[in-house]
Short mmCIF file of C-alpha atoms in Angstrom, two decimals:
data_model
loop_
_atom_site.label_atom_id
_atom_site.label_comp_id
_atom_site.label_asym_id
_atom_site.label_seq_id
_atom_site.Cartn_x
_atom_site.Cartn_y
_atom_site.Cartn_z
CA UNK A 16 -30.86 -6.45 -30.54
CA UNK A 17 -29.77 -5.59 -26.83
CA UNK A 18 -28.57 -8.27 -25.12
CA UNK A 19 -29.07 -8.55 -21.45
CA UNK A 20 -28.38 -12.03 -19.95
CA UNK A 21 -29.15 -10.98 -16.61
CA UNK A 22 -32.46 -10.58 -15.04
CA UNK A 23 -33.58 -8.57 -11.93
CA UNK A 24 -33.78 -11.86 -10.00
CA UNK A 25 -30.66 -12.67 -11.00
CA UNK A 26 -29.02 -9.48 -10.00
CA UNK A 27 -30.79 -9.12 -6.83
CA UNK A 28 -29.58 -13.33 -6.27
CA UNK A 29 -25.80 -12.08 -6.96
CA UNK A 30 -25.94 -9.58 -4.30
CA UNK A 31 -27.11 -10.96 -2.02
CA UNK A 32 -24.20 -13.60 -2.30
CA UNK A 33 -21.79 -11.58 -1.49
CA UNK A 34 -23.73 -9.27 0.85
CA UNK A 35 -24.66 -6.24 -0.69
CA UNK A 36 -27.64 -4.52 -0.50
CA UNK A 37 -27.27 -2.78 -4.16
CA UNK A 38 -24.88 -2.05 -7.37
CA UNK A 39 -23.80 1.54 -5.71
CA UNK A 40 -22.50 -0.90 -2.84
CA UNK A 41 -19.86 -2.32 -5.14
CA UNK A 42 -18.75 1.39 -5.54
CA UNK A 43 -18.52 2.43 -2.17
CA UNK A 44 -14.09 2.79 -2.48
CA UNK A 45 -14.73 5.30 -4.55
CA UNK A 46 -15.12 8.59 -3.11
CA UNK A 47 -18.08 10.66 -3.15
CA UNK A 48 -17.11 13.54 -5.07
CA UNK A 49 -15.74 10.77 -8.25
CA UNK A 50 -18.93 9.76 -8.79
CA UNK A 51 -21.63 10.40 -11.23
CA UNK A 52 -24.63 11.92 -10.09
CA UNK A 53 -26.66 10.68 -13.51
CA UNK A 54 -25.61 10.42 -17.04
CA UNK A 55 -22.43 12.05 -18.40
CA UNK A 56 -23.44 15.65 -19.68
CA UNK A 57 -23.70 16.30 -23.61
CA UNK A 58 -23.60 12.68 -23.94
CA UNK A 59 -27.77 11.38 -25.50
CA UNK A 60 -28.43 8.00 -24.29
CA UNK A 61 -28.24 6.39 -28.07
CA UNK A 62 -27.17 7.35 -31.49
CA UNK A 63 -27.17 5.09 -34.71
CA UNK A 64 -23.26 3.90 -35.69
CA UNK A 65 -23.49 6.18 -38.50
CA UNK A 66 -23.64 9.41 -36.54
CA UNK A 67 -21.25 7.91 -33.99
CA UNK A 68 -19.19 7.77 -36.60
CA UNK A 69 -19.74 11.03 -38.30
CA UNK A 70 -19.51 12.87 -34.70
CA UNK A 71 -15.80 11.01 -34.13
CA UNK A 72 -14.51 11.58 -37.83
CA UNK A 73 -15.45 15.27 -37.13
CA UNK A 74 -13.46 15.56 -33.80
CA UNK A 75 -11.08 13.68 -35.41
CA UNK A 76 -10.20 16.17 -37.88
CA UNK A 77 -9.39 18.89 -35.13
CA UNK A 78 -5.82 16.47 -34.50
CA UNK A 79 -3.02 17.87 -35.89
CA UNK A 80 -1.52 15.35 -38.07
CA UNK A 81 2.01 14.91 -37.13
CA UNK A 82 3.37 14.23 -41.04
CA UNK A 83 1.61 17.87 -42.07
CA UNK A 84 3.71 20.48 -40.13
CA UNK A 85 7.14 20.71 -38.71
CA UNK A 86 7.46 18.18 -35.97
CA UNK A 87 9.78 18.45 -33.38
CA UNK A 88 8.53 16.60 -31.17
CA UNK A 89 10.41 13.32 -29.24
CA UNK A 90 11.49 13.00 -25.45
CA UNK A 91 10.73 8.95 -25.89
CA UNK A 92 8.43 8.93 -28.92
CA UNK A 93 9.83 9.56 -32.35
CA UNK A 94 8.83 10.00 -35.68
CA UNK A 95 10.26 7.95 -38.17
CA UNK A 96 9.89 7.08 -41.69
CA UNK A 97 8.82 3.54 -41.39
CA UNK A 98 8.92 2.07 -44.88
CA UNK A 99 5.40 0.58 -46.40
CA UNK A 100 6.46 -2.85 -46.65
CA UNK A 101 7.36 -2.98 -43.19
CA UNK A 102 3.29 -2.36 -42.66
CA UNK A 103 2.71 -5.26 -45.54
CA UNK A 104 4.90 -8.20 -44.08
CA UNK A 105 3.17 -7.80 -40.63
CA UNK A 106 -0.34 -8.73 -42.18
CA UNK A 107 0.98 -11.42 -43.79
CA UNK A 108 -1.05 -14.63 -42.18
CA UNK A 109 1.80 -16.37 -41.06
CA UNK A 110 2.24 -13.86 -38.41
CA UNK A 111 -1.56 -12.86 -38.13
CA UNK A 112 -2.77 -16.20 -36.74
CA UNK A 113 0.40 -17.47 -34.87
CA UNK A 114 -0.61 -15.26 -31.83
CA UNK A 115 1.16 -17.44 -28.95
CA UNK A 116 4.44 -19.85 -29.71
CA UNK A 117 3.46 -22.17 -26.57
CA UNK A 118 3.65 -25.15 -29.09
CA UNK A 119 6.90 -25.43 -31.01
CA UNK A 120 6.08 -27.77 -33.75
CA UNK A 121 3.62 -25.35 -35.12
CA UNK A 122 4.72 -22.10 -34.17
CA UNK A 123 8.57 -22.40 -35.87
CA UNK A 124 8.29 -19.28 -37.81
CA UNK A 125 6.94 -16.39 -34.67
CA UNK A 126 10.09 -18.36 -32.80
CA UNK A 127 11.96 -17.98 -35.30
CA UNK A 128 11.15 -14.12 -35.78
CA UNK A 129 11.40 -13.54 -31.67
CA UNK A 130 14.79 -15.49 -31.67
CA UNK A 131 15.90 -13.03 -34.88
CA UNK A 132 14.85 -9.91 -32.65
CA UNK A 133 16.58 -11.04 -29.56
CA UNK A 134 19.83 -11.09 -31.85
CA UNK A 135 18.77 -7.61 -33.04
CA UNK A 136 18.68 -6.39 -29.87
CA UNK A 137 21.10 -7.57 -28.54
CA UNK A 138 23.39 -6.40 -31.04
CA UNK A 139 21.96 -2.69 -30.63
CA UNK A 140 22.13 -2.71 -26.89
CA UNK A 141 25.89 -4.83 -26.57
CA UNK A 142 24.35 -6.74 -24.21
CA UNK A 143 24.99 -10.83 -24.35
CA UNK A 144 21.71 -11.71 -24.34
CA UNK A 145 17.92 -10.04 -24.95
CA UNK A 146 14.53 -11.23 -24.17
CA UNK A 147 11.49 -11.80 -26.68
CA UNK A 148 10.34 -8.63 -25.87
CA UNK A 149 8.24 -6.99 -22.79
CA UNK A 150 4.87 -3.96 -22.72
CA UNK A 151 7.07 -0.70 -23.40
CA UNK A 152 10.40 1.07 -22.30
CA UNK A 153 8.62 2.06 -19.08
CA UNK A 154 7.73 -1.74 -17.85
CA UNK A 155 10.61 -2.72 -18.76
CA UNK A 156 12.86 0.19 -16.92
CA UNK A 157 10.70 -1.03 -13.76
CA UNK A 158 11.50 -5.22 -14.33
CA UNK A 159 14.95 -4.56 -14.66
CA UNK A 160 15.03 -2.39 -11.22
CA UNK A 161 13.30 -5.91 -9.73
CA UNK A 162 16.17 -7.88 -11.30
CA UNK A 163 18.41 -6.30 -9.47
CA UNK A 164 17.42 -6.46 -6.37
CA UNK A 165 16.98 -10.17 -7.20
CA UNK A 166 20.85 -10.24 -8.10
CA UNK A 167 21.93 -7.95 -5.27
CA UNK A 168 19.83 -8.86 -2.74
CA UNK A 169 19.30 -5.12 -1.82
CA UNK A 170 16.47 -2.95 -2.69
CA UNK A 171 17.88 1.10 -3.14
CA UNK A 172 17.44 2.15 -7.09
CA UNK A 173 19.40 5.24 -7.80
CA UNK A 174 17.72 7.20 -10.79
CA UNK A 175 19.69 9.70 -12.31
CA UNK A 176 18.64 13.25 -12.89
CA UNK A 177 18.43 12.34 -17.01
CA UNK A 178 15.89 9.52 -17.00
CA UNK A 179 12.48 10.33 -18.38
CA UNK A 180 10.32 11.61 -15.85
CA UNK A 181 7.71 8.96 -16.88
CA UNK A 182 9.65 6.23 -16.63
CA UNK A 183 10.47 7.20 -12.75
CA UNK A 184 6.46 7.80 -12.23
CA UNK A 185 6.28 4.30 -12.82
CA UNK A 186 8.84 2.99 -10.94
CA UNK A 187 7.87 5.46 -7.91
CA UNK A 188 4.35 3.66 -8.12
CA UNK A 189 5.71 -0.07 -8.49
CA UNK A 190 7.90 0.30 -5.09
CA UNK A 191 4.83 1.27 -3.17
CA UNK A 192 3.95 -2.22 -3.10
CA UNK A 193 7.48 -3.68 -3.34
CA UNK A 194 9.48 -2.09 -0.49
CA UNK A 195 11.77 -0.61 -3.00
CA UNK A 196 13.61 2.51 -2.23
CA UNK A 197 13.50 4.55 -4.98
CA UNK A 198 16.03 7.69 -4.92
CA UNK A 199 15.19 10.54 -7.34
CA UNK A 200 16.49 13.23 -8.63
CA UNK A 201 15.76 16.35 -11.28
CA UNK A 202 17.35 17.33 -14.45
CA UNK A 203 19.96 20.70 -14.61
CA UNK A 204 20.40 22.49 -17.59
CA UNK A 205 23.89 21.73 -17.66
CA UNK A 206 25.91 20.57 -21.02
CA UNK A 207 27.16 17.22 -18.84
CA UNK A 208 24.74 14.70 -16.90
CA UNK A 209 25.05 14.04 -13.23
CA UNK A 210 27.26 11.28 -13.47
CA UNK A 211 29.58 12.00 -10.71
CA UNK A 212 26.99 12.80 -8.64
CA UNK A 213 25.54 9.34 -9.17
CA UNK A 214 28.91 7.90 -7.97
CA UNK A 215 29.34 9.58 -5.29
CA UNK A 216 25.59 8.24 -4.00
CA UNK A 217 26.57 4.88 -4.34
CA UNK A 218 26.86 2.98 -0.95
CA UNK A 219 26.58 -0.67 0.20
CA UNK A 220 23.05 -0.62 -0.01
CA UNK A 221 22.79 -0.04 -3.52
CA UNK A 222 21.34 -2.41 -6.07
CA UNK A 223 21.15 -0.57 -9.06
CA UNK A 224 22.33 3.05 -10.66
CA UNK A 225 19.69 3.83 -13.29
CA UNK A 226 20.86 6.33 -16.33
CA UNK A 227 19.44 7.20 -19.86
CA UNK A 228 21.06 7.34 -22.40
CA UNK A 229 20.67 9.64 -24.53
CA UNK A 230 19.24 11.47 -21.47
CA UNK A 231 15.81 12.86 -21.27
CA UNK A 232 17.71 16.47 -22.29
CA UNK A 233 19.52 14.52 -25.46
CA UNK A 234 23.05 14.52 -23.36
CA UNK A 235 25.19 12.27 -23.96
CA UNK A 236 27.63 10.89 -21.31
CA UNK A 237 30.47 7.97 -21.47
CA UNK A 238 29.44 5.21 -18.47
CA UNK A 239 32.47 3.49 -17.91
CA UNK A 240 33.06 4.99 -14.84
CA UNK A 241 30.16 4.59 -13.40
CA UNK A 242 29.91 1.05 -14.60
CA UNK A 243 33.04 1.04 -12.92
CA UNK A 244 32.33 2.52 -9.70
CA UNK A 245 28.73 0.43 -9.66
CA UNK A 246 31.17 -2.86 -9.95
CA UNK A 247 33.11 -1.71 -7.39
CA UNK A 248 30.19 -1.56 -4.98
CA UNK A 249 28.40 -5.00 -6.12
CA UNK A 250 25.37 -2.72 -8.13
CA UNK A 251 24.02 -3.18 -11.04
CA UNK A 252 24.59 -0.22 -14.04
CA UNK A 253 20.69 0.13 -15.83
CA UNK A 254 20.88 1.72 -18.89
CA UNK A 255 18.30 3.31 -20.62
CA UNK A 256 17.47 3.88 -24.04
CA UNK A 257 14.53 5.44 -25.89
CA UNK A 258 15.70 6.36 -28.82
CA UNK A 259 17.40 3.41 -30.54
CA UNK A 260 18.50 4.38 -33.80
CA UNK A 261 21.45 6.24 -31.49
CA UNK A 262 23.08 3.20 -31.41
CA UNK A 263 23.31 3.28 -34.94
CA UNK A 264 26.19 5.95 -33.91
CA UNK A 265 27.60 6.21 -30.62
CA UNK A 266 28.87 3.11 -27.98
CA UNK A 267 26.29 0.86 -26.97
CA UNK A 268 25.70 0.60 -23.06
CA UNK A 269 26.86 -2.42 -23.12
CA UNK A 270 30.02 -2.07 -24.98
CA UNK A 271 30.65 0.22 -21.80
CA UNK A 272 29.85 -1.98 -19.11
CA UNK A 273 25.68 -1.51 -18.55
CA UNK A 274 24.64 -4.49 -16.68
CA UNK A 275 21.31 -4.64 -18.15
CA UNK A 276 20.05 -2.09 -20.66
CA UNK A 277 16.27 -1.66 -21.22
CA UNK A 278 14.82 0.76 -23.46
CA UNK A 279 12.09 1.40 -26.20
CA UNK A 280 11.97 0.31 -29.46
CA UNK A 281 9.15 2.22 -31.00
CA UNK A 282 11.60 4.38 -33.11
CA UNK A 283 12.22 1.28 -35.40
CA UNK A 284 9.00 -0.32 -37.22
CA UNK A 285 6.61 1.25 -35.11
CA UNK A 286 4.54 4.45 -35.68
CA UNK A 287 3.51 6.95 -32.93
CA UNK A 288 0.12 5.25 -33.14
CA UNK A 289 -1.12 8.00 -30.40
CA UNK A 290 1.15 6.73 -28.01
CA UNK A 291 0.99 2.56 -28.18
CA UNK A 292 0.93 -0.09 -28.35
CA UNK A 293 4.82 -0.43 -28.28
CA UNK A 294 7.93 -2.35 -27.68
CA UNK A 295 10.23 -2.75 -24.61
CA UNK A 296 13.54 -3.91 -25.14
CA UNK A 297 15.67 -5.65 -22.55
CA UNK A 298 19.24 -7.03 -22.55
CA UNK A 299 21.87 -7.80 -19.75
CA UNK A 300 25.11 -9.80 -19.41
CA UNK A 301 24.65 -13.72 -19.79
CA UNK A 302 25.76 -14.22 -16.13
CA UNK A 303 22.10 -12.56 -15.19
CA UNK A 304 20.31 -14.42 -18.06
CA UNK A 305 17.98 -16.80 -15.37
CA UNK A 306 16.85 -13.70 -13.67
CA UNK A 307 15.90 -11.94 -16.82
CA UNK A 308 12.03 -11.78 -16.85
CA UNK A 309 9.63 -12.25 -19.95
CA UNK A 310 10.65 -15.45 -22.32
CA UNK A 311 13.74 -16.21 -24.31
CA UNK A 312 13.28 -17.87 -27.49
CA UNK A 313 16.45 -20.42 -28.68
CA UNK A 314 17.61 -22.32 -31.50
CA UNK A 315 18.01 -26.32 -31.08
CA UNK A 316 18.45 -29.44 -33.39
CA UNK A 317 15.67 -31.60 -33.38
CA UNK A 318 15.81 -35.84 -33.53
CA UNK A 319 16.83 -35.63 -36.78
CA UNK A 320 19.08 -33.23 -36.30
CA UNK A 321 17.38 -30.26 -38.24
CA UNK A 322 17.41 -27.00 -36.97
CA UNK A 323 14.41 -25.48 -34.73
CA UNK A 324 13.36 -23.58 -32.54
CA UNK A 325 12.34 -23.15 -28.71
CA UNK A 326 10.86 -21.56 -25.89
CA UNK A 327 14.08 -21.62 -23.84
CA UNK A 328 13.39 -19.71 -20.98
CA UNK A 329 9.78 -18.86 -19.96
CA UNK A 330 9.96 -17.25 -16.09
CA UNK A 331 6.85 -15.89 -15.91
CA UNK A 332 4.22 -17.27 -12.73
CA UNK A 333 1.79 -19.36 -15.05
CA UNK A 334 4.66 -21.09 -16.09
CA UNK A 335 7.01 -21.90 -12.99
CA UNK A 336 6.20 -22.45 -9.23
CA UNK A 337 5.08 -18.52 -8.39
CA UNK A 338 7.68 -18.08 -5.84
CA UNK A 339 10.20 -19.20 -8.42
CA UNK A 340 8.77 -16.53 -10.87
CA UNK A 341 10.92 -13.61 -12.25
CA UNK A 342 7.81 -11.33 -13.44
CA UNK A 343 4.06 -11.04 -13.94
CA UNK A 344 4.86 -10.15 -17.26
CA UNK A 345 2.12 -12.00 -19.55
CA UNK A 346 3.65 -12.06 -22.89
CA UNK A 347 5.85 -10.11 -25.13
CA UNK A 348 4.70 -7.65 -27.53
CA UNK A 349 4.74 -9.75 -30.71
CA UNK A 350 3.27 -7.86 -33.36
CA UNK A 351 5.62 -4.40 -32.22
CA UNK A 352 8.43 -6.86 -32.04
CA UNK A 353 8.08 -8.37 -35.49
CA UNK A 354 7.63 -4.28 -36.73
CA UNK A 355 10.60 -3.63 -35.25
CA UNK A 356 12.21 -7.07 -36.49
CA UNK A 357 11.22 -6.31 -40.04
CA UNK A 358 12.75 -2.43 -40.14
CA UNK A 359 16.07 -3.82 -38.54
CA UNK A 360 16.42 -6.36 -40.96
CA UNK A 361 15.61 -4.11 -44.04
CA UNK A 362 18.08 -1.72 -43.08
CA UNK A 363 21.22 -3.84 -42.10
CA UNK A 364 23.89 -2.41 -40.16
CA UNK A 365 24.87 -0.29 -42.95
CA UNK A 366 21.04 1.47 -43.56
CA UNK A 367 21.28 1.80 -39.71
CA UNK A 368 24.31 3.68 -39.28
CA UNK A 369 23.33 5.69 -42.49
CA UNK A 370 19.80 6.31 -40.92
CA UNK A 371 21.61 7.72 -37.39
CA UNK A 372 24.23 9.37 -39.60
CA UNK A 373 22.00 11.28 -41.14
CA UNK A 374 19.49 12.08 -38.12
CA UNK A 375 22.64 13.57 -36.34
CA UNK A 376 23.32 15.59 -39.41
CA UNK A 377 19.91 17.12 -39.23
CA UNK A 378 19.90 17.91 -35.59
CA UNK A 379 23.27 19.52 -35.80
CA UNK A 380 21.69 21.91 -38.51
CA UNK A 381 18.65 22.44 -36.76
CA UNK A 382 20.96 23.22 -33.40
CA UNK A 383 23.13 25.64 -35.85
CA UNK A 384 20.44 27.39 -36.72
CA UNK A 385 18.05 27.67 -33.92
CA UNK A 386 21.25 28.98 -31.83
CA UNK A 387 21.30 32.28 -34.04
CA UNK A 388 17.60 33.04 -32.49
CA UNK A 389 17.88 35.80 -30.28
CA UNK A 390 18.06 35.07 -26.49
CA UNK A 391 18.24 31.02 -26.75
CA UNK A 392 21.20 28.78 -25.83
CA UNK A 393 21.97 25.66 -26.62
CA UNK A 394 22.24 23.87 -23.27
CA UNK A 395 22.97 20.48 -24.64
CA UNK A 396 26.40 19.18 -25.22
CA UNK A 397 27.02 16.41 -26.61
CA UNK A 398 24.22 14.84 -28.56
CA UNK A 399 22.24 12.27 -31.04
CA UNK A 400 19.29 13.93 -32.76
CA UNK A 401 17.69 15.90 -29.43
CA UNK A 402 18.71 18.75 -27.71
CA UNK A 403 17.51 21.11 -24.97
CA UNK A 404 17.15 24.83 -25.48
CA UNK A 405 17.00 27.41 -22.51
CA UNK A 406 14.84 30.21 -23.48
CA UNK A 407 14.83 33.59 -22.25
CA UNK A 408 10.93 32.53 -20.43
CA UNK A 409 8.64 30.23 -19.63
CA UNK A 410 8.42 27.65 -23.05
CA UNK A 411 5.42 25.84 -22.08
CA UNK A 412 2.70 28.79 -23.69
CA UNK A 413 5.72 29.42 -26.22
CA UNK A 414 5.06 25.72 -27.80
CA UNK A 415 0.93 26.36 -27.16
CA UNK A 416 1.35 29.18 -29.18
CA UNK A 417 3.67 27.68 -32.29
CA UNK A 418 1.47 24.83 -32.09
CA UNK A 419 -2.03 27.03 -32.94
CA UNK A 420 0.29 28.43 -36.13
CA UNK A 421 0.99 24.98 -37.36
CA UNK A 422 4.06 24.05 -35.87
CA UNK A 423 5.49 21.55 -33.11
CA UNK A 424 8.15 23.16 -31.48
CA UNK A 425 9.26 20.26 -29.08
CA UNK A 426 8.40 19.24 -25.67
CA UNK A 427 8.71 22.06 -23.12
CA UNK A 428 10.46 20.71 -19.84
CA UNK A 429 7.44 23.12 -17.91
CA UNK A 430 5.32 20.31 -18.84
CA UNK A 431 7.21 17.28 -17.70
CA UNK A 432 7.94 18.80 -14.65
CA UNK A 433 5.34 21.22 -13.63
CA UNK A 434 5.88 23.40 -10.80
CA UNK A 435 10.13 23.04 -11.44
CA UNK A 436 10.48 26.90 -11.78
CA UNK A 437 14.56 25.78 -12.82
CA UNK A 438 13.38 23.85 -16.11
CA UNK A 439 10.24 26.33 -17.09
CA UNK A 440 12.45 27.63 -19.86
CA UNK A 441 13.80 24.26 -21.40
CA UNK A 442 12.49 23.31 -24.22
CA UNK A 443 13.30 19.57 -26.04
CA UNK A 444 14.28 19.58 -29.60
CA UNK A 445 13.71 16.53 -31.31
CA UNK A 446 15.05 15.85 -35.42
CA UNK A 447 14.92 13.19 -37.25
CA UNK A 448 14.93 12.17 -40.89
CA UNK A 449 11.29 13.44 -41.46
CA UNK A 450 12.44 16.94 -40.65
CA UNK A 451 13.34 18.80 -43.96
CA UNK A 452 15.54 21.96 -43.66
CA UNK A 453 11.82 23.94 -44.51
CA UNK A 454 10.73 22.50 -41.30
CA UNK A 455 13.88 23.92 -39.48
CA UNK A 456 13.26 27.43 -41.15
CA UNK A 457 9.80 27.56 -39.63
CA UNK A 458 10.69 26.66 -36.35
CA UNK A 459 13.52 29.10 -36.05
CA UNK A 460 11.55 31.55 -37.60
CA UNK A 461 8.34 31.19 -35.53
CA UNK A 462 10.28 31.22 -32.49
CA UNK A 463 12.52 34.71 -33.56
CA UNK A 464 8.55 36.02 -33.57
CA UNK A 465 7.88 34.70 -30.25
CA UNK A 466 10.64 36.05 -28.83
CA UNK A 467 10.90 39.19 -30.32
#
């Protein structure tokens, strides 16, 4: 049965409340040439569910399915084995129906969990302290930019050349409407990042230097000096991280003097789900901890002096005064962070490090062999489980191409930056556990074809 609860009268009524003359009024922002002239073409004007759902298991079956060919792909979303139970204890209803923990009496277990992540994370990152969570690694890149102008009380970000050129898009499109300066700058294929060109562009207007790390090539660069050099100048040091099982086997930001360290979590618990939802993680130094935005869970004693839990810290506007409030942020992504909460605790410290150790160990083969290809380098240096190749041309219709013969070369730089005639021939290299040395034969082999 349709269901239409509003009449003609009531339509016509509605308009002329607010003063227009018809719906196409309410669209008259929108330019001309963006909008329909009639119904979408192709489209008929009803099917039964059935054939909708014949017509979209159809077109689904023209996706390549990541876990049936060598994948290579990563630059900020990996694939990871995520172990079955991981997918069980989520649906448990414990965790199902406890969607908010405003009320602590009868929400003690999802605090609980949150106040178990923040310990995760904050352990990964080296930070002091970590928040319940925020939307992704993007969002969260952005709120800690805010932060520091908060902390600084001056509003020029410095990006470096290595942070993923998504995560500057959004920042670039949030200080529109902040007065943020925003300074930018692209990638070289060069073994080191740019981090002494990132000191030397600190100044006293400064509020924040902000590096990945691994970078968005897979380089991997030591930041005490410019944690240093941004103390030295009253800035804040951002770190970055999108691939977090890294930390599994090389310093932690914060160990080297990050201020705050955001990044995304989606490599632990959570699939690649077509791109979300995921996790944002987000840690900083205890000093900062009251202009951290999103919600900190803590533990307490209650009358009777039994452990509990509680919404310490909850800055967001619908909570506070608004002028008072650190972030819009609405929640935290609970059922990503209890994903991620579940992996970390079923692999310990010691399944961790044994998961990077042996990611590394794959990506050093992979980098071994792929360097005996005719006519590609290895530009990377130092690195995790990703690394950059520089072919001899353009790799954007190279990866097309290996992708119609059933394999997923990596993520060509052409495409992140389009237009960058310097990074047309980089090519990203992501391996992880998943990749089996058959997978690494194919790739090499399929690009010694291309090439030839």
């Amino acid at each position: 049965m349709r269901y239409l609860p509003l009449t003609d009268t009531d339509r016509s009524e509605m308009l002329s409340l607010i003063g227009a003359a018809s719906i196409d009024d309410l669209f008259i922002d929108v330019p001309e040439a963006a909008r329909l002239d009639g119904p979408i073409h192709g489209l008929p004007n009803h099917a039964s569910e059935l054939s909708v759902e014949r017509h979209m298991t159809k077109l689904a079956r023209q996706n390549m399915v990541a876990g049936e060919v060598p994948f290579f792909l990563g630059c900020g979303a990996y694939r990871h084995h995520v172990p079955a139970s991981v997918d069980h204890l989520i649906q448990r209803g414990e965790f199902l129906t406890a969607y908010t923990p405003y009320q602590p009496e009868i929400a003690q277990g999802t605090l609980q969990m949150l106040f178990e992540f923040q310990t995760q994370v904050a352990r990964l990152l080296g930070t002091d302290v970590a928040n319940a969570s925020m939307y992704d690694g993007s969002t969260a890149c952005w709120e800690a930019v805010t932060m520091a102008r908060r902390v600084t009380k001056r509003a020029k970000a410095i990006f470096s050349g290595g942070v993923h050129p998504h995560y500057v898009s959004v920042a670039t499109t949030m200080a529109k409407y902040t007065g943020d300066v925003v300074e930018t700058r692209l990638p070289t294929l060069t073994a080191e990042p740019d981090t002494a060109d990132l000191i030397a562009a600190i100044d006293g207007e400064t509020s924040c230097v902000v590096v990945q790390y691994p970078d968005i090539l897979g380089r991997i660069g030591d930041l005490s000096e410019l944690a240093a050099a941004c103390q030295a100048n009253k800035a804040l040091l951002i770190a970055v991280v999108t691939e977090p099982v890294a930390l599994g086997a090389i310093k932690s930001p914060g160990e080297m003097g990050a201020d705050i360290v955001v990044g995304e979590g989606q490599s632990i618990g959570v699939g690649l789900q077509f791109g979300g939802p995921y996790v944002g993680l987000f840690g900083c130094k205890e000093k900062y901890v009251r202009q951290m935005p999103g919600r900190l869970c803590g533990e307490t004693v209650d009358a009777e002096g039994k452990r509990g839990f509680v919404l310490t810290l909850s800055t967001r506007e619908q909570h506070i005064r608004r002028e008072k409030a650190t972030s819009n942020i609405c929640t935290n992504s609970g059922l990503c962070a209890l994903a991620f909460s579940i992996h970390m605790t079923l692999l310990g410290e010691k399944g961790l490090r044994e998961l990077a150790a042996i990611n590394h160990a794959k990506a050093c083969s992979a980098a071994d062999r792929l360097a005996k290809v005719p006519g590609i380098e290895i530009v990377t240096g130092a690195f995790f489980n990703e690394f950059t190749l520089k072919l001899p041309k353009e790799a954007r219709p190279i990866v097309r191409d290996l992708a119609d013969k059933g394999v997923l070369a990596g993520v060509s730089l052409g495409r992140l930056y389009p237009g960058v005639e310097a990074l047309e021939s980089g090519l990203v290299v992501a391996v992880t556990e998943t990749v089996t040395d058959e997978d690494i034969e194919a790739l090499a082999t399929a690009l010694e074809e291309e090439l030839a």
